[in-house]
Short mmCIF file of N, CA and C in Angstrom, two decimals:
data_model
loop_
_atom_site.label_atom_id
_atom_site.label_comp_id
_atom_site.label_asym_id
_atom_site.label_seq_id
_atom_site.Cartn_x
_atom_site.Cartn_y
_atom_site.Cartn_z
N MET V 1 34.51 -0.27 16.67
CA MET V 1 33.58 0.81 16.34
C MET V 1 33.00 0.58 14.95
N ARG V 2 31.82 1.08 14.74
CA ARG V 2 31.19 1.00 13.43
C ARG V 2 31.69 2.14 12.55
N THR V 3 31.68 1.89 11.24
CA THR V 3 32.10 2.91 10.29
C THR V 3 30.96 3.90 10.07
N THR V 4 31.28 5.04 9.47
CA THR V 4 30.25 6.03 9.14
C THR V 4 29.22 5.42 8.20
N GLN V 5 29.68 4.68 7.20
CA GLN V 5 28.77 4.04 6.24
C GLN V 5 27.83 3.07 6.96
N ASP V 6 28.36 2.31 7.91
CA ASP V 6 27.54 1.38 8.67
C ASP V 6 26.51 2.12 9.52
N ARG V 7 26.92 3.24 10.12
CA ARG V 7 25.98 4.03 10.93
C ARG V 7 24.86 4.63 10.07
N ILE V 8 25.19 5.04 8.86
CA ILE V 8 24.17 5.57 7.95
C ILE V 8 23.19 4.46 7.57
N ARG V 9 23.72 3.27 7.23
CA ARG V 9 22.86 2.12 6.90
C ARG V 9 21.96 1.80 8.08
N HIS V 10 22.52 1.82 9.29
CA HIS V 10 21.76 1.52 10.50
C HIS V 10 20.62 2.52 10.69
N THR V 11 20.94 3.80 10.58
CA THR V 11 19.94 4.86 10.79
C THR V 11 18.83 4.81 9.75
N LEU V 12 19.21 4.71 8.47
CA LEU V 12 18.20 4.65 7.41
C LEU V 12 17.33 3.42 7.55
N GLY V 13 17.94 2.27 7.83
CA GLY V 13 17.17 1.05 8.02
C GLY V 13 16.21 1.18 9.18
N PHE V 14 16.69 1.74 10.28
CA PHE V 14 15.85 1.92 11.46
C PHE V 14 14.63 2.77 11.14
N GLU V 15 14.86 3.91 10.50
CA GLU V 15 13.76 4.83 10.21
C GLU V 15 12.78 4.26 9.19
N ILE V 16 13.28 3.68 8.12
CA ILE V 16 12.39 3.16 7.06
C ILE V 16 11.56 1.98 7.57
N ILE V 17 12.21 1.01 8.20
CA ILE V 17 11.47 -0.15 8.71
C ILE V 17 10.49 0.28 9.79
N GLY V 18 10.93 1.19 10.66
CA GLY V 18 10.04 1.69 11.71
C GLY V 18 8.79 2.33 11.15
N LEU V 19 8.95 3.15 10.11
CA LEU V 19 7.79 3.80 9.48
C LEU V 19 6.86 2.78 8.84
N VAL V 20 7.43 1.78 8.16
CA VAL V 20 6.63 0.76 7.48
C VAL V 20 5.82 -0.06 8.49
N ILE V 21 6.37 -0.28 9.67
CA ILE V 21 5.65 -1.04 10.70
C ILE V 21 4.69 -0.13 11.47
N PHE V 22 5.18 1.04 11.89
CA PHE V 22 4.40 1.90 12.78
C PHE V 22 3.15 2.47 12.12
N ALA V 23 3.27 3.00 10.91
CA ALA V 23 2.13 3.70 10.29
C ALA V 23 0.88 2.81 10.19
N PRO V 24 0.97 1.58 9.67
CA PRO V 24 -0.25 0.75 9.62
C PRO V 24 -0.78 0.38 11.01
N LEU V 25 0.13 0.08 11.94
CA LEU V 25 -0.32 -0.27 13.29
C LEU V 25 -1.02 0.92 13.95
N ALA V 26 -0.46 2.10 13.82
CA ALA V 26 -1.06 3.30 14.42
C ALA V 26 -2.39 3.62 13.74
N SER V 27 -2.46 3.41 12.44
CA SER V 27 -3.70 3.65 11.71
C SER V 27 -4.81 2.75 12.25
N LEU V 28 -4.49 1.48 12.46
CA LEU V 28 -5.47 0.54 13.01
C LEU V 28 -5.81 0.88 14.46
N ALA V 29 -4.80 1.16 15.26
CA ALA V 29 -5.02 1.39 16.70
C ALA V 29 -5.79 2.68 16.98
N PHE V 30 -5.54 3.72 16.19
CA PHE V 30 -6.14 5.02 16.50
C PHE V 30 -7.25 5.43 15.53
N GLY V 31 -7.50 4.60 14.50
CA GLY V 31 -8.60 4.87 13.59
C GLY V 31 -8.40 6.05 12.66
N HIS V 32 -7.16 6.37 12.36
CA HIS V 32 -6.86 7.45 11.41
C HIS V 32 -6.35 6.85 10.11
N ASP V 33 -6.48 7.62 9.06
CA ASP V 33 -6.05 7.21 7.73
C ASP V 33 -4.56 6.83 7.72
N LEU V 34 -4.22 5.81 6.94
CA LEU V 34 -2.83 5.35 6.84
C LEU V 34 -1.91 6.46 6.36
N PHE V 35 -2.34 7.24 5.38
CA PHE V 35 -1.51 8.34 4.88
C PHE V 35 -1.25 9.36 5.98
N GLU V 36 -2.30 9.72 6.73
CA GLU V 36 -2.15 10.68 7.84
C GLU V 36 -1.13 10.18 8.87
N MET V 37 -1.27 8.92 9.24
CA MET V 37 -0.37 8.36 10.25
C MET V 37 1.05 8.23 9.72
N GLY V 38 1.17 7.85 8.45
CA GLY V 38 2.49 7.74 7.85
C GLY V 38 3.19 9.09 7.77
N LEU V 39 2.44 10.11 7.38
CA LEU V 39 3.01 11.47 7.30
C LEU V 39 3.41 11.95 8.69
N MET V 40 2.55 11.70 9.67
CA MET V 40 2.86 12.10 11.05
C MET V 40 4.13 11.39 11.53
N ALA V 41 4.24 10.11 11.26
CA ALA V 41 5.42 9.35 11.69
C ALA V 41 6.68 9.83 10.97
N LEU V 42 6.56 10.15 9.69
CA LEU V 42 7.71 10.64 8.92
C LEU V 42 8.19 11.98 9.47
N VAL V 43 7.27 12.90 9.68
CA VAL V 43 7.63 14.21 10.23
C VAL V 43 8.21 14.04 11.64
N GLY V 44 7.61 13.15 12.43
CA GLY V 44 8.12 12.88 13.77
C GLY V 44 9.54 12.33 13.75
N SER V 45 9.82 11.49 12.78
CA SER V 45 11.16 10.93 12.63
C SER V 45 12.17 12.02 12.30
N ILE V 46 11.79 12.92 11.43
CA ILE V 46 12.68 14.03 11.05
C ILE V 46 12.90 14.96 12.25
N ILE V 47 11.82 15.29 12.96
CA ILE V 47 11.93 16.14 14.15
C ILE V 47 12.85 15.48 15.18
N ALA V 48 12.65 14.19 15.42
CA ALA V 48 13.46 13.48 16.43
C ALA V 48 14.93 13.45 16.05
N THR V 49 15.21 13.30 14.76
CA THR V 49 16.60 13.27 14.31
C THR V 49 17.29 14.61 14.57
N PHE V 50 16.63 15.71 14.21
CA PHE V 50 17.22 17.02 14.45
C PHE V 50 17.28 17.36 15.94
N TRP V 51 16.23 17.01 16.68
CA TRP V 51 16.21 17.26 18.11
C TRP V 51 17.36 16.52 18.80
N ASN V 52 17.60 15.28 18.37
CA ASN V 52 18.68 14.49 18.94
C ASN V 52 20.02 15.23 18.83
N TYR V 53 20.30 15.77 17.66
CA TYR V 53 21.55 16.49 17.44
C TYR V 53 21.63 17.75 18.31
N VAL V 54 20.59 18.59 18.23
CA VAL V 54 20.58 19.86 18.95
C VAL V 54 20.60 19.63 20.46
N TYR V 55 19.77 18.72 20.93
CA TYR V 55 19.68 18.45 22.36
C TYR V 55 21.02 17.98 22.92
N ASN V 56 21.63 17.02 22.25
CA ASN V 56 22.91 16.49 22.76
C ASN V 56 24.01 17.53 22.74
N LEU V 57 24.01 18.38 21.73
CA LEU V 57 24.98 19.47 21.66
C LEU V 57 24.78 20.43 22.84
N LEU V 58 23.53 20.84 23.07
CA LEU V 58 23.23 21.75 24.18
C LEU V 58 23.52 21.10 25.53
N PHE V 59 23.17 19.83 25.67
CA PHE V 59 23.39 19.13 26.93
C PHE V 59 24.88 19.05 27.24
N ASP V 60 25.68 18.71 26.23
CA ASP V 60 27.13 18.63 26.43
C ASP V 60 27.72 19.99 26.82
N HIS V 61 27.27 21.05 26.18
CA HIS V 61 27.75 22.40 26.55
C HIS V 61 27.35 22.74 27.98
N ALA V 62 26.13 22.40 28.36
CA ALA V 62 25.68 22.66 29.73
C ALA V 62 26.50 21.85 30.73
N MET V 63 26.77 20.60 30.41
CA MET V 63 27.59 19.75 31.30
C MET V 63 28.98 20.35 31.47
N LEU V 64 29.55 20.79 30.37
CA LEU V 64 30.90 21.36 30.43
C LEU V 64 30.91 22.63 31.28
N ARG V 65 29.90 23.47 31.11
CA ARG V 65 29.83 24.72 31.87
C ARG V 65 29.57 24.45 33.36
N LEU V 66 28.64 23.55 33.65
CA LEU V 66 28.24 23.30 35.04
C LEU V 66 29.18 22.38 35.80
N ARG V 67 29.77 21.41 35.10
CA ARG V 67 30.58 20.40 35.79
C ARG V 67 32.04 20.39 35.34
N GLY V 68 32.32 21.03 34.20
CA GLY V 68 33.68 21.00 33.67
C GLY V 68 34.04 19.68 33.03
N ASP V 69 33.04 18.85 32.76
CA ASP V 69 33.27 17.49 32.25
C ASP V 69 31.99 17.02 31.56
N VAL V 70 32.14 16.34 30.44
CA VAL V 70 30.95 15.86 29.72
C VAL V 70 30.63 14.40 30.02
N ARG V 71 31.46 13.74 30.83
CA ARG V 71 31.16 12.34 31.18
C ARG V 71 29.94 12.30 32.09
N LYS V 72 29.06 11.32 31.83
CA LYS V 72 27.79 11.24 32.55
C LYS V 72 27.79 10.12 33.58
N THR V 73 27.30 10.43 34.77
CA THR V 73 27.04 9.41 35.78
C THR V 73 25.72 8.73 35.41
N THR V 74 25.36 7.68 36.11
CA THR V 74 24.09 7.00 35.85
C THR V 74 22.92 7.96 36.08
N LEU V 75 22.97 8.72 37.15
CA LEU V 75 21.89 9.67 37.44
C LEU V 75 21.78 10.72 36.33
N ILE V 76 22.90 11.22 35.86
CA ILE V 76 22.87 12.21 34.78
C ILE V 76 22.33 11.58 33.50
N ARG V 77 22.65 10.31 33.25
CA ARG V 77 22.12 9.62 32.06
C ARG V 77 20.59 9.51 32.14
N VAL V 78 20.08 9.21 33.32
CA VAL V 78 18.63 9.13 33.50
C VAL V 78 18.01 10.51 33.25
N LEU V 79 18.59 11.55 33.84
CA LEU V 79 18.11 12.92 33.62
C LEU V 79 18.19 13.29 32.14
N HIS V 80 19.29 12.93 31.50
CA HIS V 80 19.50 13.19 30.07
C HIS V 80 18.38 12.56 29.25
N ALA V 81 18.06 11.30 29.52
CA ALA V 81 17.02 10.60 28.77
C ALA V 81 15.64 11.21 29.01
N LEU V 82 15.34 11.53 30.27
CA LEU V 82 14.03 12.12 30.59
C LEU V 82 13.86 13.49 29.95
N LEU V 83 14.89 14.32 30.02
CA LEU V 83 14.81 15.64 29.40
C LEU V 83 14.71 15.54 27.88
N PHE V 84 15.41 14.57 27.29
CA PHE V 84 15.32 14.38 25.84
C PHE V 84 13.89 14.04 25.44
N GLU V 85 13.31 13.05 26.11
CA GLU V 85 11.94 12.63 25.78
C GLU V 85 10.94 13.73 26.07
N GLY V 86 11.13 14.46 27.17
CA GLY V 86 10.24 15.58 27.49
C GLY V 86 10.30 16.67 26.45
N GLY V 87 11.50 17.00 26.01
CA GLY V 87 11.65 18.01 24.96
C GLY V 87 11.04 17.56 23.65
N LEU V 88 11.23 16.30 23.31
CA LEU V 88 10.65 15.76 22.08
C LEU V 88 9.12 15.78 22.16
N LEU V 89 8.59 15.46 23.32
CA LEU V 89 7.15 15.50 23.53
C LEU V 89 6.62 16.92 23.32
N LEU V 90 7.30 17.91 23.88
CA LEU V 90 6.86 19.30 23.71
C LEU V 90 6.92 19.75 22.25
N LEU V 91 7.92 19.27 21.52
CA LEU V 91 8.04 19.63 20.11
C LEU V 91 6.98 18.93 19.26
N PHE V 92 6.70 17.69 19.58
CA PHE V 92 5.87 16.84 18.73
C PHE V 92 4.38 16.91 19.06
N LEU V 93 4.05 17.13 20.31
CA LEU V 93 2.65 17.11 20.75
C LEU V 93 1.74 18.07 19.98
N PRO V 94 2.08 19.35 19.85
CA PRO V 94 1.19 20.25 19.10
C PRO V 94 1.03 19.84 17.63
N MET V 95 2.09 19.30 17.05
CA MET V 95 2.02 18.88 15.65
C MET V 95 1.05 17.70 15.49
N ILE V 96 1.09 16.75 16.42
CA ILE V 96 0.17 15.61 16.35
C ILE V 96 -1.26 16.10 16.46
N ALA V 97 -1.53 16.95 17.46
CA ALA V 97 -2.89 17.45 17.69
C ALA V 97 -3.40 18.22 16.47
N TRP V 98 -2.57 19.09 15.93
CA TRP V 98 -2.98 19.89 14.77
C TRP V 98 -3.19 19.01 13.54
N HIS V 99 -2.22 18.16 13.23
CA HIS V 99 -2.27 17.35 12.01
C HIS V 99 -3.47 16.40 12.00
N LEU V 100 -3.77 15.81 13.16
CA LEU V 100 -4.86 14.84 13.21
C LEU V 100 -6.18 15.45 13.68
N GLY V 101 -6.16 16.74 14.04
CA GLY V 101 -7.38 17.40 14.49
C GLY V 101 -7.92 16.80 15.78
N ILE V 102 -7.02 16.53 16.74
CA ILE V 102 -7.42 15.92 18.00
C ILE V 102 -7.00 16.82 19.16
N SER V 103 -7.49 16.49 20.35
CA SER V 103 -7.14 17.29 21.54
C SER V 103 -5.69 17.02 21.93
N LEU V 104 -5.15 17.94 22.74
CA LEU V 104 -3.79 17.74 23.24
C LEU V 104 -3.69 16.48 24.10
N TRP V 105 -4.77 16.18 24.84
CA TRP V 105 -4.76 14.95 25.65
C TRP V 105 -4.68 13.72 24.76
N ASP V 106 -5.50 13.67 23.72
CA ASP V 106 -5.46 12.53 22.79
C ASP V 106 -4.10 12.44 22.10
N ALA V 107 -3.53 13.59 21.77
CA ALA V 107 -2.20 13.61 21.16
C ALA V 107 -1.15 13.10 22.15
N PHE V 108 -1.31 13.45 23.43
CA PHE V 108 -0.39 12.97 24.46
C PHE V 108 -0.46 11.45 24.57
N VAL V 109 -1.66 10.90 24.61
CA VAL V 109 -1.83 9.44 24.69
C VAL V 109 -1.21 8.78 23.47
N MET V 110 -1.44 9.36 22.30
CA MET V 110 -0.87 8.82 21.06
C MET V 110 0.65 8.88 21.10
N ASP V 111 1.19 9.98 21.60
CA ASP V 111 2.64 10.13 21.67
C ASP V 111 3.26 9.12 22.63
N ILE V 112 2.59 8.86 23.74
CA ILE V 112 3.07 7.85 24.69
C ILE V 112 3.07 6.47 24.03
N ALA V 113 2.01 6.16 23.28
CA ALA V 113 1.95 4.87 22.57
C ALA V 113 3.06 4.78 21.53
N MET V 114 3.31 5.88 20.84
CA MET V 114 4.38 5.91 19.83
C MET V 114 5.74 5.71 20.49
N SER V 115 5.95 6.35 21.63
CA SER V 115 7.21 6.19 22.36
C SER V 115 7.40 4.75 22.82
N ALA V 116 6.33 4.13 23.32
CA ALA V 116 6.40 2.73 23.76
C ALA V 116 6.73 1.81 22.58
N PHE V 117 6.07 2.05 21.43
CA PHE V 117 6.37 1.25 20.25
C PHE V 117 7.84 1.37 19.88
N TYR V 118 8.33 2.61 19.78
CA TYR V 118 9.71 2.81 19.33
C TYR V 118 10.73 2.33 20.36
N LEU V 119 10.39 2.32 21.62
CA LEU V 119 11.28 1.76 22.63
C LEU V 119 11.48 0.26 22.38
N CYS V 120 10.37 -0.47 22.21
CA CYS V 120 10.45 -1.91 21.94
C CYS V 120 11.09 -2.17 20.58
N TYR V 121 10.69 -1.41 19.59
CA TYR V 121 11.23 -1.58 18.24
C TYR V 121 12.74 -1.34 18.22
N ALA V 122 13.21 -0.31 18.91
CA ALA V 122 14.64 0.00 18.93
C ALA V 122 15.44 -1.15 19.53
N PHE V 123 14.92 -1.73 20.60
CA PHE V 123 15.61 -2.86 21.22
C PHE V 123 15.72 -4.02 20.23
N LEU V 124 14.61 -4.39 19.60
CA LEU V 124 14.61 -5.53 18.67
C LEU V 124 15.40 -5.23 17.41
N TYR V 125 15.27 -4.02 16.88
CA TYR V 125 16.01 -3.65 15.67
C TYR V 125 17.52 -3.72 15.92
N ASN V 126 17.96 -3.14 17.03
CA ASN V 126 19.40 -3.14 17.31
C ASN V 126 19.94 -4.54 17.58
N LEU V 127 19.15 -5.37 18.22
CA LEU V 127 19.55 -6.76 18.44
C LEU V 127 19.71 -7.47 17.09
N ALA V 128 18.72 -7.32 16.21
CA ALA V 128 18.79 -7.95 14.89
C ALA V 128 19.93 -7.37 14.06
N TYR V 129 20.10 -6.06 14.11
CA TYR V 129 21.15 -5.41 13.32
C TYR V 129 22.53 -5.90 13.75
N ASP V 130 22.74 -5.99 15.05
CA ASP V 130 24.04 -6.44 15.56
C ASP V 130 24.33 -7.89 15.17
N ARG V 131 23.29 -8.69 15.02
CA ARG V 131 23.49 -10.08 14.59
C ARG V 131 23.72 -10.17 13.08
N LEU V 132 23.00 -9.34 12.32
CA LEU V 132 23.18 -9.34 10.86
C LEU V 132 24.49 -8.69 10.44
N TYR V 133 24.87 -7.64 11.14
CA TYR V 133 26.09 -6.88 10.81
C TYR V 133 26.96 -6.76 12.07
N PRO V 134 27.63 -7.84 12.46
CA PRO V 134 28.45 -7.77 13.67
C PRO V 134 29.58 -6.75 13.52
N ILE V 135 29.96 -6.15 14.62
CA ILE V 135 31.07 -5.19 14.61
C ILE V 135 32.36 -6.00 14.45
N PRO V 136 33.14 -5.72 13.39
CA PRO V 136 34.34 -6.52 13.13
C PRO V 136 35.36 -6.50 14.27
N ASN V 137 35.57 -5.34 14.88
CA ASN V 137 36.54 -5.22 15.96
C ASN V 137 35.94 -4.32 17.03
N PRO V 138 35.16 -4.90 17.96
CA PRO V 138 34.41 -4.08 18.91
C PRO V 138 35.24 -3.28 19.90
N THR V 139 36.52 -3.55 20.01
CA THR V 139 37.35 -2.79 20.95
C THR V 139 38.20 -1.73 20.26
N ALA V 140 38.07 -1.62 18.94
CA ALA V 140 38.87 -0.65 18.19
C ALA V 140 38.38 0.76 18.46
N GLN V 141 39.29 1.69 18.55
CA GLN V 141 38.97 3.10 18.73
C GLN V 141 38.56 3.70 17.38
N PRO V 142 37.70 4.72 17.37
CA PRO V 142 37.32 5.35 16.10
C PRO V 142 38.53 6.00 15.44
N GLU V 143 38.50 6.03 14.12
CA GLU V 143 39.62 6.62 13.37
C GLU V 143 39.48 8.11 13.22
#
């Protein structure tokens, strides 16, 4: 297992590098000012971080109440991921439209592009991170 310090380094690195890459690319792709896109990405990152905590807490409580168990089957994992992304979309979509002065449809398209970027980025970041900072004892239980 990774240590708390390692998880903090991982999270901060992920968010900072993601913002540095995403903001200029989004600015070029969507024709908005770099500052606007950077601010939008930063706020989105903060929203996603808090949503992740709240959503998983609520989902676990719902699982416990409905099933008596928090362990997830593959189908429940798919549902979990879809509901997470759907909830994040509902939280983030109005903010994108308002901040950039665009329609909800344009904000939806932008949000889908942002999700696609972060999906690919997360895969590559985690692959690189695991190679740069290998887990010393991958079968150890958390302390």
